[in-house]
PDB file of C-alpha atoms in Angstrom:
ATOM      1  CA  MET A 165     106.033  75.844 111.950  1.00 55.00           C
ATOM      2  CA  VAL A 166     105.299  72.184 111.257  1.00 61.00           C
ATOM      3  CA  PHE A 167     108.397  71.263 109.281  1.00 57.00           C
ATOM      4  CA  SER A 168     111.585  73.126 108.419  1.00 65.00           C
ATOM      5  CA  ASP A 169     115.002  72.323 107.068  1.00 64.00           C
ATOM      6  CA  GLU A 170     116.178  74.257 110.119  1.00 68.00           C
ATOM      7  CA  PRO A 171     115.092  72.079 113.103  1.00 71.00           C
ATOM      8  CA  ARG A 172     115.458  75.002 115.543  1.00 72.00           C
ATOM      9  CA  LEU A 173     112.399  76.614 113.873  1.00 69.00           C
ATOM     10  CA  GLU A 174     110.027  73.659 114.111  1.00 69.00           C
ATOM     11  CA  GLY A 175     107.238  74.303 116.582  1.00 70.00           C
ATOM     12  CA  PHE A 176     107.685  78.072 116.274  1.00 71.00           C
ATOM     13  CA  THR A 177     104.354  79.900 115.986  1.00 71.00           C
ATOM     14  CA  ARG A 178     103.440  83.425 115.034  1.00 72.00           C
ATOM     15  CA  ARG A 179     100.434  85.356 113.831  1.00 76.00           C
ATOM     16  CA  PHE A 180     100.157  85.181 110.042  1.00 76.00           C
ATOM     17  CA  ASP A 181      99.840  88.481 108.186  1.00 83.00           C
ATOM     18  CA  PRO A 182      96.095  88.790 107.309  1.00 87.00           C
ATOM     19  CA  ASP A 183      96.751  90.575 103.985  1.00 88.00           C
ATOM     20  CA  LEU A 184      99.177  87.860 102.918  1.00 85.00           C
ATOM     21  CA  ALA A 185      96.716  85.185 104.069  1.00 84.00           C
ATOM     22  CA  ALA A 186      93.922  86.752 101.979  1.00 85.00           C
ATOM     23  CA  ARG A 187      96.142  86.816  98.879  1.00 86.00           C
ATOM     24  CA  LEU A 188      97.166  83.196  99.382  1.00 85.00           C
ATOM     25  CA  ASP A 189      93.596  82.066 100.054  1.00 81.00           C
ATOM     26  CA  GLY A 190      92.642  83.809  96.798  1.00 80.00           C
ATOM     27  CA  GLY A 191      95.006  81.527  94.895  1.00 79.00           C
ATOM     28  CA  ALA A 192      97.962  83.881  94.472  1.00 83.00           C
ATOM     29  CA  ALA A 193     101.587  82.865  94.793  1.00 88.00           C
ATOM     30  CA  VAL A 194     103.509  85.587  96.625  1.00 89.00           C
ATOM     31  CA  VAL A 195     107.242  86.191  96.274  1.00 86.00           C
ATOM     32  CA  LEU A 196     108.952  88.496  98.762  1.00 81.00           C
ATOM     33  CA  ALA A 197     112.466  89.470  99.685  1.00 78.00           C
ATOM     34  CA  VAL A 198     113.592  87.721 102.852  1.00 76.00           C
ATOM     35  CA  PRO A 199     113.088  90.147 105.745  1.00 71.00           C
ATOM     36  CA  ASP A 200     116.071  91.091 107.868  1.00 71.00           C
ATOM     37  CA  ASP A 201     114.697  90.124 111.273  1.00 70.00           C
ATOM     38  CA  PRO A 202     115.473  87.525 113.959  1.00 66.00           C
ATOM     39  CA  GLU A 203     112.810  85.124 112.649  1.00 68.00           C
ATOM     40  CA  HIS A 204     114.636  84.864 109.330  1.00 66.00           C
ATOM     41  CA  ARG A 205     118.186  84.763 110.730  1.00 63.00           C
ATOM     42  CA  PHE A 206     118.829  81.344 109.176  1.00 67.00           C
ATOM     43  CA  GLU A 207     117.752  82.418 105.682  1.00 69.00           C
ATOM     44  CA  GLN A 208     119.933  85.509 105.294  1.00 66.00           C
ATOM     45  CA  GLY A 209     122.382  85.774 102.405  1.00 67.00           C
ATOM     46  CA  GLY A 210     122.642  83.673  99.307  1.00 67.00           C
ATOM     47  CA  GLY A 211     120.136  85.676  97.274  1.00 75.00           C
ATOM     48  CA  LEU A 212     117.052  83.926  98.624  1.00 81.00           C
ATOM     49  CA  ARG A 213     113.431  84.906  97.993  1.00 82.00           C
ATOM     50  CA  GLU A 214     110.594  83.916 100.298  1.00 83.00           C
ATOM     51  CA  VAL A 215     107.805  82.219  98.300  1.00 87.00           C
ATOM     52  CA  PHE A 216     104.347  81.600  99.757  1.00 87.00           C
ATOM     53  CA  LEU A 217     101.798  79.282  98.183  1.00 90.00           C
ATOM     54  CA  GLY A 218      98.246  78.763  99.391  1.00 86.00           C
ATOM     55  CA  PHE A 219      96.277  75.558  98.850  1.00 85.00           C
ATOM     56  CA  THR A 220      93.517  73.461 100.361  1.00 84.00           C
ATOM     57  CA  ASP A 221      94.480  70.273 102.184  1.00 84.00           C
ATOM     58  CA  ALA A 222      92.703  66.919 101.785  1.00 90.00           C
ATOM     59  CA  ALA A 223      90.220  67.855 104.532  1.00 91.00           C
ATOM     60  CA  GLY A 224      89.334  71.090 102.697  1.00 86.00           C
ATOM     61  CA  ARG A 225      91.127  73.381 105.140  1.00 83.00           C
ATOM     62  CA  PRO A 226      93.292  76.222 103.866  1.00 78.00           C
ATOM     63  CA  ALA A 227      97.002  75.523 104.153  1.00 82.00           C
ATOM     64  CA  ARG A 228     100.097  77.468 103.262  1.00 82.00           C
ATOM     65  CA  VAL A 229     103.618  76.609 102.223  1.00 85.00           C
ATOM     66  CA  GLU A 230     106.600  78.882 102.650  1.00 82.00           C
ATOM     67  CA  VAL A 231     109.787  78.024 100.766  1.00 82.00           C
ATOM     68  CA  TYR A 232     113.015  79.867 100.164  1.00 79.00           C
ATOM     69  CA  VAL A 233     114.190  79.919  96.584  1.00 82.00           C
ATOM     70  CA  PRO A 234     117.697  80.965  95.582  1.00 81.00           C
ATOM     71  CA  VAL A 235     117.596  83.765  93.025  1.00 81.00           C
ATOM     72  CA  ASP A 236     120.657  85.042  91.194  1.00 80.00           C
ATOM     73  CA  VAL A 237     119.304  88.222  89.598  1.00 78.00           C
ATOM     74  CA  GLU A 238     122.636  89.344  88.141  1.00 84.00           C
ATOM     75  CA  GLY A 239     123.499  85.898  86.787  1.00 86.00           C
ATOM     76  CA  SER A 240     120.003  85.408  85.366  1.00 85.00           C
ATOM     77  CA  THR A 241     120.139  88.817  83.734  1.00 88.00           C
ATOM     78  CA  ALA A 242     123.549  88.084  82.219  1.00 91.00           C
ATOM     79  CA  ARG A 243     122.325  84.716  80.901  1.00 91.00           C
ATOM     80  CA  ALA A 244     119.153  86.286  79.488  1.00 92.00           C
ATOM     81  CA  VAL A 245     121.138  89.032  77.773  1.00 93.00           C
ATOM     82  CA  GLY A 246     123.543  86.426  76.409  1.00 93.00           C
ATOM     83  CA  LEU A 247     120.640  84.413  75.049  1.00 94.00           C
ATOM     84  CA  LEU A 248     118.588  87.309  73.685  1.00 95.00           C
ATOM     85  CA  VAL A 249     121.150  89.712  72.224  1.00 95.00           C
ATOM     86  CA  PRO A 250     122.478  87.458  69.416  1.00 95.00           C
ATOM     87  CA  PRO A 251     119.036  86.660  67.932  1.00 95.00           C
ATOM     88  CA  VAL A 252     117.900  90.292  68.269  1.00 95.00           C
ATOM     89  CA  VAL A 253     121.015  91.631  66.570  1.00 96.00           C
ATOM     90  CA  GLY A 254     120.832  88.866  63.959  1.00 96.00           C
ATOM     91  CA  GLY A 255     117.182  89.691  63.317  1.00 96.00           C
ATOM     92  CA  LEU A 256     117.938  93.372  62.915  1.00 96.00           C
ATOM     93  CA  LEU A 257     120.733  92.580  60.470  1.00 96.00           C
ATOM     94  CA  ALA A 258     118.452  90.237  58.515  1.00 96.00           C
ATOM     95  CA  VAL A 259     115.777  92.932  58.271  1.00 96.00           C
ATOM     96  CA  ALA A 260     118.364  95.506  57.210  1.00 95.00           C
ATOM     97  CA  LEU A 261     119.707  93.176  54.518  1.00 96.00           C
ATOM     98  CA  ALA A 262     116.193  92.372  53.320  1.00 95.00           C
ATOM     99  CA  VAL A 263     115.222  96.039  53.111  1.00 96.00           C
ATOM    100  CA  LEU A 264     118.466  97.280  51.545  1.00 96.00           C
ATOM    101  CA  PRO A 265     117.693  96.320  47.904  1.00 95.00           C
ATOM    102  CA  LEU A 266     114.243  97.889  48.144  1.00 95.00           C
ATOM    103  CA  SER A 267     115.707 101.058  49.664  1.00 96.00           C
ATOM    104  CA  VAL A 268     118.305 101.321  46.893  1.00 96.00           C
ATOM    105  CA  ALA A 269     115.655 100.756  44.198  1.00 96.00           C
ATOM    106  CA  LEU A 270     113.385 103.410  45.720  1.00 96.00           C
ATOM    107  CA  ALA A 271     116.255 105.887  45.991  1.00 96.00           C
ATOM    108  CA  ARG A 272     117.162 105.322  42.347  1.00 97.00           C
ATOM    109  CA  ARG A 273     113.544 105.724  41.252  1.00 97.00           C
ATOM    110  CA  ARG A 274     113.196 108.982  43.190  1.00 97.00           C
ATOM    111  CA  GLU A 275     116.402 110.293  41.593  1.00 97.00           C
ATOM    112  CA  ARG A 276     115.108 109.389  38.103  1.00 97.00           C
ATOM    113  CA  GLU A 277     111.803 111.132  38.842  1.00 97.00           C
ATOM    114  CA  ARG A 278     113.644 114.206  40.147  1.00 96.00           C
ATOM    115  CA  ILE A 279     115.737 114.356  36.977  1.00 96.00           C
ATOM    116  CA  GLU A 280     112.619 113.893  34.814  1.00 96.00           C
ATOM    117  CA  ARG A 281     110.841 116.736  36.657  1.00 96.00           C
ATOM    118  CA  ARG A 282     113.887 118.963  36.265  1.00 96.00           C
ATOM    119  CA  ASP A 283     114.168 118.161  32.555  1.00 95.00           C
ATOM    120  CA  ALA A 284     110.413 118.724  32.047  1.00 95.00           C
ATOM    121  CA  ALA A 285     110.660 122.094  33.790  1.00 95.00           C
ATOM    122  CA  ARG A 286     113.652 123.062  31.607  1.00 95.00           C
ATOM    123  CA  TYR A 287     111.802 121.915  28.487  1.00 95.00           C
ATOM    124  CA  GLY A 288     108.746 123.938  29.514  1.00 93.00           C
ATOM    125  CA  LEU A 289     110.866 127.037  30.115  1.00 94.00           C
ATOM    126  CA  ALA A 290     112.692 126.575  26.808  1.00 94.00           C
ATOM    127  CA  ALA A 291     109.417 126.022  24.928  1.00 93.00           C
ATOM    128  CA  GLY A 292     107.954 129.126  26.536  1.00 93.00           C
ATOM    129  CA  GLU A 293     111.023 131.132  25.586  1.00 93.00           C
ATOM    130  CA  LEU A 294     110.841 129.868  21.975  1.00 93.00           C
ATOM    131  CA  ALA A 295     107.145 130.739  21.785  1.00 92.00           C
ATOM    132  CA  ARG A 296     107.860 134.208  23.181  1.00 91.00           C
ATOM    133  CA  ARG A 297     110.668 134.785  20.666  1.00 90.00           C
ATOM    134  CA  ASP A 298     108.503 133.514  17.809  1.00 88.00           C
ATOM    135  CA  LEU A 299     105.648 135.812  18.822  1.00 86.00           C
ATOM    136  CA  ALA A 300     108.011 138.758  19.160  1.00 84.00           C
ATOM    137  CA  ARG A 301     109.521 138.033  15.744  1.00 82.00           C
ATOM    138  CA  ARG A 302     106.095 137.758  14.121  1.00 79.00           C
ATOM    139  CA  LEU A 303     104.883 140.936  15.749  1.00 79.00           C
ATOM    140  CA  HIS A 304     108.020 142.780  14.750  1.00 73.00           C
ATOM    141  CA  ASP A 305     108.466 141.362  11.269  1.00 64.00           C
ATOM    142  CA  ASP A 306     104.879 140.829  10.181  1.00 58.00           C
ATOM    143  CA  VAL A 307     102.506 143.157  11.968  1.00 51.00           C
ATOM    144  CA  LEU A 308     104.395 146.334  12.691  1.00 51.00           C
ATOM    145  CA  PRO A 309     106.277 146.856   9.405  1.00 54.00           C
ATOM    146  CA  ALA A 310     103.069 146.367   7.440  1.00 53.00           C
ATOM    147  CA  TRP A 311     101.395 149.352   9.047  1.00 55.00           C
ATOM    148  CA  PRO A 312     101.317 152.433   7.027  1.00 57.00           C
ATOM    149  CA  ARG A 313     103.922 154.868   8.137  1.00 56.00           C
ATOM    150  CA  PRO A 314     102.991 158.428   8.521  1.00 58.00           C
ATOM    151  CA  GLY A 315     104.460 160.187   5.785  1.00 53.00           C
TER     152      GLY A 315
END
């Protein structure tokens, strides 16, 4: 440890995790929960996250930075919900209001078409019944009485 805000840690050395080193050397930024171990005894509490960044120093050698960032997950979530819910609800209401006239017009058109189909079916049935009655009357009045009756 070259420099720390906790002077008791400066000069402390340890073997760096090879998997973490490979990720950092590949250009990734890695965020981890602070481990609960003696090495991290000064960073416990306060909702901290351990952030590692890899870079190349001026001499071209790989270097790494470890910082602790305070993270308030619950507070951030509450703020995000507070920021996002009003526009989402407002957007949904705007869409509903925009679609409402079209929905009403379509419902009215469907009702008119249903009534027209019903009336057309009734007209067809009535016309068929009139044609049947007319045919029956003609057959009864015109064709059958004109036949010679056996005598």
